[in-house]
PDB file of C-alpha atoms and ligand atoms in Angstrom:
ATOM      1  CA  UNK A  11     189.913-138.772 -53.705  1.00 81.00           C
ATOM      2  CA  UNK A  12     188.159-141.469 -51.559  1.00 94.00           C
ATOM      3  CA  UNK A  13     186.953-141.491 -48.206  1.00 97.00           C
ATOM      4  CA  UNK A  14     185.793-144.162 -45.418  1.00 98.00           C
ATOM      5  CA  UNK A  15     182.585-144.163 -44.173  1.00 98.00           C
ATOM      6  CA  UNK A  16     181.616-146.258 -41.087  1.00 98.00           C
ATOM      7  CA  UNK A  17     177.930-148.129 -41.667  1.00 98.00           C
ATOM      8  CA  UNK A  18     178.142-150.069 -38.841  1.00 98.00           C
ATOM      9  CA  UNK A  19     180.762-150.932 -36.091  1.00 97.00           C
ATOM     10  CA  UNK A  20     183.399-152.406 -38.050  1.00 98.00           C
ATOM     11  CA  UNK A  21     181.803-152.377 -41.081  1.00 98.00           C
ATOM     12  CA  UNK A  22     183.402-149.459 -43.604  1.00 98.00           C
ATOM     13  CA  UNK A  23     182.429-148.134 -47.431  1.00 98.00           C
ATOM     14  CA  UNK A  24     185.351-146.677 -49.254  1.00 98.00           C
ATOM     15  CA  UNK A  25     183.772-144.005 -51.094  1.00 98.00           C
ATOM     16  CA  UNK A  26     185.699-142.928 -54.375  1.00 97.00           C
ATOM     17  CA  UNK A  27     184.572-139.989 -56.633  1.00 93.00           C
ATOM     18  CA  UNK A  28     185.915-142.141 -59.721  1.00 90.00           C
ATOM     19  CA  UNK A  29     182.704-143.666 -61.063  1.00 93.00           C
ATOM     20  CA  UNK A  30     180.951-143.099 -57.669  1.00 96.00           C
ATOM     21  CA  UNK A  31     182.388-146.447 -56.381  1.00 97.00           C
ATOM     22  CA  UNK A  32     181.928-147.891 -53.235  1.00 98.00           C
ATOM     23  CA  UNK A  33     184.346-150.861 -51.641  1.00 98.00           C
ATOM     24  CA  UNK A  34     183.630-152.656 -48.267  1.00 98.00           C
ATOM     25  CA  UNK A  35     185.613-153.569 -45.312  1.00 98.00           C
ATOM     26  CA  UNK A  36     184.267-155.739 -42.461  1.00 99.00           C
ATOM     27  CA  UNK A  37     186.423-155.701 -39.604  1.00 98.00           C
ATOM     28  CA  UNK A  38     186.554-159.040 -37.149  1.00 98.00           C
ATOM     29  CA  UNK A  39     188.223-159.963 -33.615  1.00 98.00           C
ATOM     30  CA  UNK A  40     190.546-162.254 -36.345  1.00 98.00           C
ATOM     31  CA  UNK A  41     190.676-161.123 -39.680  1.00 98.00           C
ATOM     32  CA  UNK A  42     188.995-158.610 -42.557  1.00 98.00           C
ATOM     33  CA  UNK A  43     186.962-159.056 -45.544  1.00 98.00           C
ATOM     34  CA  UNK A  44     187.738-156.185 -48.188  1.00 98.00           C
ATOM     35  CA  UNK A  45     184.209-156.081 -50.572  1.00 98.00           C
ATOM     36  CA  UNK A  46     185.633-155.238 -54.179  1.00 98.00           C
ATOM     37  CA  UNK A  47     189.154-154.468 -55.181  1.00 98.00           C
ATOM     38  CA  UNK A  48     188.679-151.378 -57.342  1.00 97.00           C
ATOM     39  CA  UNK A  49     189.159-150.602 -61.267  1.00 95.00           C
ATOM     40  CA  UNK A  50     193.240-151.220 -61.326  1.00 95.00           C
ATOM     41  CA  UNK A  51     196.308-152.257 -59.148  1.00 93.00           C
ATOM     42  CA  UNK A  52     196.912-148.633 -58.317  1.00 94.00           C
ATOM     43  CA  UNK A  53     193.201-148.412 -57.419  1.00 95.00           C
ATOM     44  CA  UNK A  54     193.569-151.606 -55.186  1.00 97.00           C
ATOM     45  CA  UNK A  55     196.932-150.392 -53.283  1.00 97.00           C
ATOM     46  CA  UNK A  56     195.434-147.247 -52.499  1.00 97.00           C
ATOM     47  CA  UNK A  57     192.784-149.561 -50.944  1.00 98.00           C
ATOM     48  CA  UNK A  58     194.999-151.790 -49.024  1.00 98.00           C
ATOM     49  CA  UNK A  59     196.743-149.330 -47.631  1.00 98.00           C
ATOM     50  CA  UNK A  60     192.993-147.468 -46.544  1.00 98.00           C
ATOM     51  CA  UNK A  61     192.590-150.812 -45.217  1.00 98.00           C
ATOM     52  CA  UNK A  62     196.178-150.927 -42.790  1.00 98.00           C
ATOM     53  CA  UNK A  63     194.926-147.749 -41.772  1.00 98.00           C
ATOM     54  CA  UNK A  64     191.831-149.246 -40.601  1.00 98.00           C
ATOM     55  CA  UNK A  65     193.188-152.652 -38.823  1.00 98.00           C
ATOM     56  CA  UNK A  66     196.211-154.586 -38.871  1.00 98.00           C
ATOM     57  CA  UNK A  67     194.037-158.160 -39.560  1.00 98.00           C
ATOM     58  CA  UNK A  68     195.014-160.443 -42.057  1.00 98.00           C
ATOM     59  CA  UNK A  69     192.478-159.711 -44.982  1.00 98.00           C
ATOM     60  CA  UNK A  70     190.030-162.461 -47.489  1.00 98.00           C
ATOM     61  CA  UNK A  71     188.790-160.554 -50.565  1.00 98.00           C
ATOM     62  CA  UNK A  72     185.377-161.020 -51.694  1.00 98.00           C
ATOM     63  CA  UNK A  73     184.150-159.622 -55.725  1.00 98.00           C
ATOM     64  CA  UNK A  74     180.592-159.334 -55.762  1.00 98.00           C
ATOM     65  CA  UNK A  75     181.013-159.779 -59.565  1.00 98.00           C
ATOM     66  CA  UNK A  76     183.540-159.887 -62.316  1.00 98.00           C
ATOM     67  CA  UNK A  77     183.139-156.200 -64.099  1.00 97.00           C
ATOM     68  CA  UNK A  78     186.565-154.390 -64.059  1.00 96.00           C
ATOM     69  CA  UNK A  79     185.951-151.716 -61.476  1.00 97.00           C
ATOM     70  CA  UNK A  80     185.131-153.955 -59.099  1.00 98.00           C
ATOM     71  CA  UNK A  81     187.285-157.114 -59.613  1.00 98.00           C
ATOM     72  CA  UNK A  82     190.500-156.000 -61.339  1.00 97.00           C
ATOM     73  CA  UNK A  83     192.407-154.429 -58.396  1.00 97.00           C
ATOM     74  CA  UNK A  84     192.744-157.459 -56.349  1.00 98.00           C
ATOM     75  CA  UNK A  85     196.556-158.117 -57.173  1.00 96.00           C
ATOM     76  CA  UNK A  86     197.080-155.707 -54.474  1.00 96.00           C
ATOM     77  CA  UNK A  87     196.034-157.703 -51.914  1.00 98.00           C
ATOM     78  CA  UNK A  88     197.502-161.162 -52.593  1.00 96.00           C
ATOM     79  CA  UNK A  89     198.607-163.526 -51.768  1.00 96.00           C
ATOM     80  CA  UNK A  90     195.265-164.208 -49.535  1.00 98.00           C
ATOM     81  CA  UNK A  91     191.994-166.063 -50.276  1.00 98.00           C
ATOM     82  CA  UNK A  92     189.624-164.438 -53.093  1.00 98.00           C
ATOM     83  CA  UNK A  93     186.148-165.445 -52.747  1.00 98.00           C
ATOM     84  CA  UNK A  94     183.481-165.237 -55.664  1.00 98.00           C
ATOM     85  CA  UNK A  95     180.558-166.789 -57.632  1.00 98.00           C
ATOM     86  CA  UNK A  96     182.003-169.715 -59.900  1.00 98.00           C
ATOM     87  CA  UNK A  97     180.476-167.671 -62.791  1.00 98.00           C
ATOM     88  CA  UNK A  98     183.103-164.699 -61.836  1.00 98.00           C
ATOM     89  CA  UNK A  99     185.890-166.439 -62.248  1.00 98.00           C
ATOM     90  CA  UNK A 100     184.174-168.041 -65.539  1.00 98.00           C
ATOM     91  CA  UNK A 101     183.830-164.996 -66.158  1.00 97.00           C
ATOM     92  CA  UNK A 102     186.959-163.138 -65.192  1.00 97.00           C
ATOM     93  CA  UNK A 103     188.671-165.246 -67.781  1.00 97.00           C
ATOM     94  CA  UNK A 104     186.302-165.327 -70.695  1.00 97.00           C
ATOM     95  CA  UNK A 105     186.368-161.550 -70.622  1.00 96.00           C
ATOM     96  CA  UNK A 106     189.023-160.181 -69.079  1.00 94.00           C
ATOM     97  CA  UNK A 107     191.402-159.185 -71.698  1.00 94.00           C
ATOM     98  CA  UNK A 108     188.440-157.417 -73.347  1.00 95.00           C
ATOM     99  CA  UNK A 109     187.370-155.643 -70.676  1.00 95.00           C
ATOM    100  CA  UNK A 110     190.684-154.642 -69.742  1.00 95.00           C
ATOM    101  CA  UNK A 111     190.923-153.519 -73.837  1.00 95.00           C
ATOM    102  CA  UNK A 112     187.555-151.489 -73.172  1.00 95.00           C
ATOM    103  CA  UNK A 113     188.096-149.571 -70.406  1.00 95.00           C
ATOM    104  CA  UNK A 114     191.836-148.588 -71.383  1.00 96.00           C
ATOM    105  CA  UNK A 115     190.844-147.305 -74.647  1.00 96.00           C
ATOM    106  CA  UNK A 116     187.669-145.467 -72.650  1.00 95.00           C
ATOM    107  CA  UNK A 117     190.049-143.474 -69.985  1.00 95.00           C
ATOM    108  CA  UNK A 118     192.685-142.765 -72.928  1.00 96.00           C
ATOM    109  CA  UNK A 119     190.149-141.532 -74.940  1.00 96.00           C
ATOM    110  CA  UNK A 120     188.862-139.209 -71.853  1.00 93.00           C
ATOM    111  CA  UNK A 121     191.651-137.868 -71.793  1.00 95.00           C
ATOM    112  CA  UNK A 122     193.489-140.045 -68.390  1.00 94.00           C
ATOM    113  CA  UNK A 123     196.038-142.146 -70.567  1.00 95.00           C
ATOM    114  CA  UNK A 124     197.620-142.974 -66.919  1.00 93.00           C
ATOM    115  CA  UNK A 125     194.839-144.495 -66.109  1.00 92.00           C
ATOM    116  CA  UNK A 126     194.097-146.363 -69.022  1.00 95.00           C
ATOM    117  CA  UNK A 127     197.452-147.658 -68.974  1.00 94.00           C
ATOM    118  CA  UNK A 128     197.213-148.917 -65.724  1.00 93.00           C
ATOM    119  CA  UNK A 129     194.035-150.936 -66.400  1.00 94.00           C
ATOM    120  CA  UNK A 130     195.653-151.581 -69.542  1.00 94.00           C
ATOM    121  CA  UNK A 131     198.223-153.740 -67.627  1.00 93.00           C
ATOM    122  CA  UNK A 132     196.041-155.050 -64.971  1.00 93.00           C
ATOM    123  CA  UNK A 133     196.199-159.397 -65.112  1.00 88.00           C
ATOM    124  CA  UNK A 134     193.149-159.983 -63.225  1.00 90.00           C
ATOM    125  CA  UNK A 135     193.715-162.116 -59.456  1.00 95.00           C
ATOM    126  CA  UNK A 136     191.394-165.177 -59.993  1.00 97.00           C
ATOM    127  CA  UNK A 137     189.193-166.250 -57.039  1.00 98.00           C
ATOM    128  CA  UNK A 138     190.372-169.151 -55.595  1.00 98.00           C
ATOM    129  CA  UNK A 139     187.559-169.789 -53.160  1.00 98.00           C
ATOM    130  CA  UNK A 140     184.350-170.560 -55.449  1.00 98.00           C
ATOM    131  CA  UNK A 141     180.649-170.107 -53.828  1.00 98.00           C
ATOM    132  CA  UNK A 142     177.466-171.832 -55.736  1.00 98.00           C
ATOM    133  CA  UNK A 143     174.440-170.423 -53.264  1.00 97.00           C
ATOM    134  CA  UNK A 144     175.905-169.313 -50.249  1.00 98.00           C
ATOM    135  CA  UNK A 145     179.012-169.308 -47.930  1.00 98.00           C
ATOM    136  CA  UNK A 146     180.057-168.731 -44.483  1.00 98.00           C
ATOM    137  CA  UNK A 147     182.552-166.368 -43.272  1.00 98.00           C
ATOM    138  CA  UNK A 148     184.180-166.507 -39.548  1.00 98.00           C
ATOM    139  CA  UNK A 149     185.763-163.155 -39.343  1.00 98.00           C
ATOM    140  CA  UNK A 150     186.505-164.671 -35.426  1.00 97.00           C
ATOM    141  CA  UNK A 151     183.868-162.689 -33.709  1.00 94.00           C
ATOM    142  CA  UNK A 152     181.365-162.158 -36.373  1.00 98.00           C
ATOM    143  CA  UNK A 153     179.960-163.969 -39.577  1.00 98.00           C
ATOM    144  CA  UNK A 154     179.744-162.802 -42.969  1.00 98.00           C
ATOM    145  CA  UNK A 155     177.761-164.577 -45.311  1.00 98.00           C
ATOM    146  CA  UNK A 156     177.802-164.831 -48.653  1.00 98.00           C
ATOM    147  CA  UNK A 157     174.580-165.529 -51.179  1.00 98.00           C
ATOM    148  CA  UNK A 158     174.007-165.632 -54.685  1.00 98.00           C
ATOM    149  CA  UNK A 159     170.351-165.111 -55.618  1.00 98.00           C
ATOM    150  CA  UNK A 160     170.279-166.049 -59.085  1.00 98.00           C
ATOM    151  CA  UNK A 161     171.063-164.058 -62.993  1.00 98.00           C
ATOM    152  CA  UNK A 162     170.615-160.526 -62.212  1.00 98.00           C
ATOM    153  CA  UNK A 163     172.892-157.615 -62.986  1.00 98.00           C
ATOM    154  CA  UNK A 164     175.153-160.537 -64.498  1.00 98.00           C
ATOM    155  CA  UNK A 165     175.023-164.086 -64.416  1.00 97.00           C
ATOM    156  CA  UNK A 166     176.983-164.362 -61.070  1.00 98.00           C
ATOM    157  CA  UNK A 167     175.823-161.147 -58.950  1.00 98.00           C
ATOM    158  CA  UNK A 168     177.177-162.373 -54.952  1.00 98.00           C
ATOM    159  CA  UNK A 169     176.105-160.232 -51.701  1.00 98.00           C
ATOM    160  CA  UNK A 170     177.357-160.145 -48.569  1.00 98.00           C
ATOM    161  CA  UNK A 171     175.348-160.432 -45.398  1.00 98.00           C
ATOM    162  CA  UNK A 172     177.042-158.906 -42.300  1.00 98.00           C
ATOM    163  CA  UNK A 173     173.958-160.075 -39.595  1.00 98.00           C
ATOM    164  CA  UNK A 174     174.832-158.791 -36.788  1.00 98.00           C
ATOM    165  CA  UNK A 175     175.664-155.229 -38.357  1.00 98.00           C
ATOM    166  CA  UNK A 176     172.345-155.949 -40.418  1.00 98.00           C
ATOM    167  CA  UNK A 177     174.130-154.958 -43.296  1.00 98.00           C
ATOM    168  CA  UNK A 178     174.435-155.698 -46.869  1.00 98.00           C
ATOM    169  CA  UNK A 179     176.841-155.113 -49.567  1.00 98.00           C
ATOM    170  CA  UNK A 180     174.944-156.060 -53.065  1.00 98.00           C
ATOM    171  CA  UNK A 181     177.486-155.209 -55.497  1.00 98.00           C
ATOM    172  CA  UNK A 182     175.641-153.562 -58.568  1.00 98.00           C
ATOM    173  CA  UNK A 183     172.268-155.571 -58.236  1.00 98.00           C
ATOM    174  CA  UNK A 184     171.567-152.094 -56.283  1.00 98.00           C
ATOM    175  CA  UNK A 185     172.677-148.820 -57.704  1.00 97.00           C
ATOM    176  CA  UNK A 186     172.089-145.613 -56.175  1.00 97.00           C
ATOM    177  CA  UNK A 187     172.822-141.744 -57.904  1.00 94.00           C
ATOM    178  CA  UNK A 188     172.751-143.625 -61.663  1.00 95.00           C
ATOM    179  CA  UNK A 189     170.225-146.290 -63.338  1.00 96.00           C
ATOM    180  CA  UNK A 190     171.064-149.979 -63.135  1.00 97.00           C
ATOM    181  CA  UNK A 191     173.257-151.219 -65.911  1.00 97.00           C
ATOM    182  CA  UNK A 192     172.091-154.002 -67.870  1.00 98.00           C
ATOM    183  CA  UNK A 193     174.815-154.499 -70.508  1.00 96.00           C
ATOM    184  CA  UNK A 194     175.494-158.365 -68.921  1.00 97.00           C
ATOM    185  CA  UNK A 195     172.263-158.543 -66.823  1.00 98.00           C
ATOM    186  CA  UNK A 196     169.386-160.763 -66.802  1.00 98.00           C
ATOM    187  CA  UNK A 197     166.396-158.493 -66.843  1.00 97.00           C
ATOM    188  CA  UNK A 198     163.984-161.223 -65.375  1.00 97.00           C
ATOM    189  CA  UNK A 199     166.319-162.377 -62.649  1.00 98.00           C
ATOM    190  CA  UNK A 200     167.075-159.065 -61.408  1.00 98.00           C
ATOM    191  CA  UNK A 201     163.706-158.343 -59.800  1.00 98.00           C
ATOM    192  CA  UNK A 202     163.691-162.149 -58.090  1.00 98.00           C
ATOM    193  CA  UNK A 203     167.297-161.427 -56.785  1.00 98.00           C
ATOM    194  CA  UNK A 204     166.139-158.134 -54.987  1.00 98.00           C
ATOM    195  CA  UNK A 205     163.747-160.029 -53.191  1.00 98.00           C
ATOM    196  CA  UNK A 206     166.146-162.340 -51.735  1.00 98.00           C
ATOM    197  CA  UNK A 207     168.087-158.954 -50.775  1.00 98.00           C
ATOM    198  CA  UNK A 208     165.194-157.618 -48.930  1.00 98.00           C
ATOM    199  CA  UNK A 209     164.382-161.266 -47.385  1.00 98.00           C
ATOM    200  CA  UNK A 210     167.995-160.351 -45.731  1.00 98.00           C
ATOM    201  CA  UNK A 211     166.108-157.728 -43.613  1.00 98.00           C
ATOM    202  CA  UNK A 212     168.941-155.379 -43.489  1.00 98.00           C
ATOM    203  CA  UNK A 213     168.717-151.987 -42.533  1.00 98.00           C
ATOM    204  CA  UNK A 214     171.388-150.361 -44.778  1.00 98.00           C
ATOM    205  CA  UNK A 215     172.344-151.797 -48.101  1.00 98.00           C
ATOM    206  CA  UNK A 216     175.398-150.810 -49.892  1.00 98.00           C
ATOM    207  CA  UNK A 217     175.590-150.491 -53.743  1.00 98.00           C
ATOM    208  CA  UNK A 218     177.837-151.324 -55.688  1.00 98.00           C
ATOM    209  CA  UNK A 219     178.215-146.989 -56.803  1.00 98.00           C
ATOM    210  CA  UNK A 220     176.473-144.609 -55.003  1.00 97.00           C
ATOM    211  CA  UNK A 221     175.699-143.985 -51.247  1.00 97.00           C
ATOM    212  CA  UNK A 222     174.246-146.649 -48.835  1.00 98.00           C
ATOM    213  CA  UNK A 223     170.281-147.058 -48.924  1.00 98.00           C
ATOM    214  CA  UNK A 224     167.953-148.326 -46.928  1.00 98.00           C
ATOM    215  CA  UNK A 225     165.024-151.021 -47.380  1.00 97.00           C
ATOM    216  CA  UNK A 226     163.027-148.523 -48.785  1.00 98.00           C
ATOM    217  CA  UNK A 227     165.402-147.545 -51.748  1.00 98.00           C
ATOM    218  CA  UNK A 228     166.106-150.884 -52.324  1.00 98.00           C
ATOM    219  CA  UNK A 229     162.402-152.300 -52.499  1.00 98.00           C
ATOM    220  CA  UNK A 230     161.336-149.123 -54.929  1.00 98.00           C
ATOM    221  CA  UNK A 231     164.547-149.893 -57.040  1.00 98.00           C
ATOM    222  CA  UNK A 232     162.789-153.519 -57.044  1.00 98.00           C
ATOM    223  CA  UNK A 233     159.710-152.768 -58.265  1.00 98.00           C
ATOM    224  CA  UNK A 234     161.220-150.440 -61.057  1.00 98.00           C
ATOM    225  CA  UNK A 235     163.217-152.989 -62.313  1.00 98.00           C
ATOM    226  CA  UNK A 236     160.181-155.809 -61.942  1.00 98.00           C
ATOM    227  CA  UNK A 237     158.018-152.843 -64.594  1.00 98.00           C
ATOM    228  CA  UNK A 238     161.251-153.068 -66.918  1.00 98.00           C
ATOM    229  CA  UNK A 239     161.089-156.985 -66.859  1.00 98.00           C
ATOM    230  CA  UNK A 240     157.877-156.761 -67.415  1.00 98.00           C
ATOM    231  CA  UNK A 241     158.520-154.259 -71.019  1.00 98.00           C
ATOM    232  CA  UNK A 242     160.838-156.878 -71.618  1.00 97.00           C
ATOM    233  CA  UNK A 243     158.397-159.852 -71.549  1.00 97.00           C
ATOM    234  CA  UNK A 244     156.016-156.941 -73.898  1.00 97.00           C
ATOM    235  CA  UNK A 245     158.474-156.338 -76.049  1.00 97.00           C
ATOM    236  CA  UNK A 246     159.331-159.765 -76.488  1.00 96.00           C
ATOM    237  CA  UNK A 247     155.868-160.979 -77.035  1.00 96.00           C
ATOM    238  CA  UNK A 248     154.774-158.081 -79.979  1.00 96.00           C
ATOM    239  CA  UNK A 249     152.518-155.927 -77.893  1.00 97.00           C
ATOM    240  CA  UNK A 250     155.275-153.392 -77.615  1.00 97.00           C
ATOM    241  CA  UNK A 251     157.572-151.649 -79.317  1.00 97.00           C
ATOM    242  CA  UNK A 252     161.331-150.588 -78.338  1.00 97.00           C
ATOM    243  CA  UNK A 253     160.147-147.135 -78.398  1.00 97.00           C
ATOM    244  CA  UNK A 254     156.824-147.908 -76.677  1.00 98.00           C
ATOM    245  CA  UNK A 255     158.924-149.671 -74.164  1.00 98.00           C
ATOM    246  CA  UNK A 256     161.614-146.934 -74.079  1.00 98.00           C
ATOM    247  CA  UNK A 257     158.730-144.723 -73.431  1.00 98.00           C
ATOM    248  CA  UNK A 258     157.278-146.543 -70.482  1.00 98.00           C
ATOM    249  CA  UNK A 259     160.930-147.522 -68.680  1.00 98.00           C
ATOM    250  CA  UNK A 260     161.236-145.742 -65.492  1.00 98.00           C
ATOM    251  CA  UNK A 261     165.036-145.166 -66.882  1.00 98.00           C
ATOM    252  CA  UNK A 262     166.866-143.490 -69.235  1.00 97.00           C
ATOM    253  CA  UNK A 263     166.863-144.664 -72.836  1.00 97.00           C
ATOM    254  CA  UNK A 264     170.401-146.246 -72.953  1.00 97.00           C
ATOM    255  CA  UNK A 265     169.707-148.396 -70.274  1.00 97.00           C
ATOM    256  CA  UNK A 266     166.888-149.324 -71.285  1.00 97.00           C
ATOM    257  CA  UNK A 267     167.662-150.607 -74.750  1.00 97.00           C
ATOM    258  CA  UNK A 268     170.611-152.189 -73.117  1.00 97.00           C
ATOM    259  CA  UNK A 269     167.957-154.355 -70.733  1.00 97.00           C
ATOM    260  CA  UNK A 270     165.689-155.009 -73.923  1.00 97.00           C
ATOM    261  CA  UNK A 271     169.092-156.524 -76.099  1.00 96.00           C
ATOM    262  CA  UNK A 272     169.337-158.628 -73.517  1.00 95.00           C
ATOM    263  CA  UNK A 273     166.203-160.735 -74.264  1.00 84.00           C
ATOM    264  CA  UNK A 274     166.233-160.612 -78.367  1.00 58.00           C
TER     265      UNK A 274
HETATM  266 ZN1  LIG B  15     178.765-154.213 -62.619  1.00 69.27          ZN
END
């Protein structure tokens, strides 16, 4: 089951109980931009066709970053431009056929084989329209722009600014309902990349799973992860231990080993 919510005027989360996902839609006077494709191609044509329920606008595709659920249901919605960090589409094809191995065997194992097939034969869209530090977006009668702030939640994390909706979609350098996932991320960066979030001055934020936040959310969600870069840097240095570390992390253990792997 998924549902729209509306943020902003023209500006739309698909909500989806599956993972606690949330896609974007920002309408124009000209055209759409769909935020994140889903986890497979059925996933993505169940969003397309949210999105022809929405507007009849030609659509642009934006992945905030490469990781399956959010970048491997954009066959769906081609042919049309795909826009992404360089480092997703790196990405995208240095570790798409083992992602796509991962997370079939981890929904046929829970029981969903369906599902797991269909990721299972998902060949991943590659974006065609590459972004270094930022981009600009004419939608016709409103901008979207697109910034990368540096190694965060992976090495090529990209948000999307919708100014005059003072909205922001930040893929999963925000997560809201669950702890941040670290299994590609970049503990240090992550902390330095919220800050250029909040330097957006947005008043709602969207996450990448969960429900949208507010400044607020997003600024104590910085300073959490700035304490586990900091048990990082401990850790690192021998005046911690994992478990002293583990002890001190404002999350859960599992995501906090995975953040403290990341700088062995
Ligand atoms: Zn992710």
């Amino acid at each position: 089951m998924a549902r729209w919510i509306e943020v902003a005027d023209g500006v739309l989360v698909r909500r989806y109980q599956e993972l606690d996902l949330s896609l974007g839609l920002v309408v124009g006077a000209a055209s759409c931009l769909v935020v994140d494709t889903g986890g497979d191609a059925g996933q993505g044509a169940g969003l397309a066709a949210a999105v022809r329920e929405v507007t009849p606008l030609p659509w642009q595709v934006v992945l905030t970053h490469s990781h399956f659920d959010h970048a491997f249901g954009t066959e769906a919605f081609a042919p049309c431009a795909v826009w992404a960090h360089r480092g997703c589409r790196a990405d995208l094809v240095a570790t798409g056929a083992q992602q796509r191995e991962v997370w079939a065997r981890y929904y046929r194992e829970r029981g969903e084989p369906d599902v797991g097939d269909r990721v299972a034969a998902v060949r991943p869209v590659l974006p065609d329209h590459l972004v270094d530090d930022r981009a600009e977006l004419d939608l016709g009668d409103r901008r979207v722009v697109l910034r990368h702030f540096g190694p965060a939640h992976s090495d090529h994390d990209l948000v999307v600014h919708v100014p005059d909706a003072s909205v922001v979609f930040a893929g999963d350098l925000v997560e809201h309902g669950a702890p941040p996932q670290f299994d590609d991320a970049h503990p240090q960066g992550w902390p330095v990349a919220l800050d250029g979030v909040l330097g957006l001055d947005a008043a709602t934020v969207v996450p990448g799973h969960g429900d949208p936040v507010d400044r607020g959310f997003v600024r104590a969600q910085r300073d959490e992860l700035a304490l586990v870069a900091e048990l990082c840097r401990e850790v690192a240095s021998g005046a911690l231990t994992a478990e002293q570390a583990v002890a001190r992390s404002p999350y859960p253990e599992e995501p906090t080993r995975a953040a403290l792997a990341r700088i062995s």
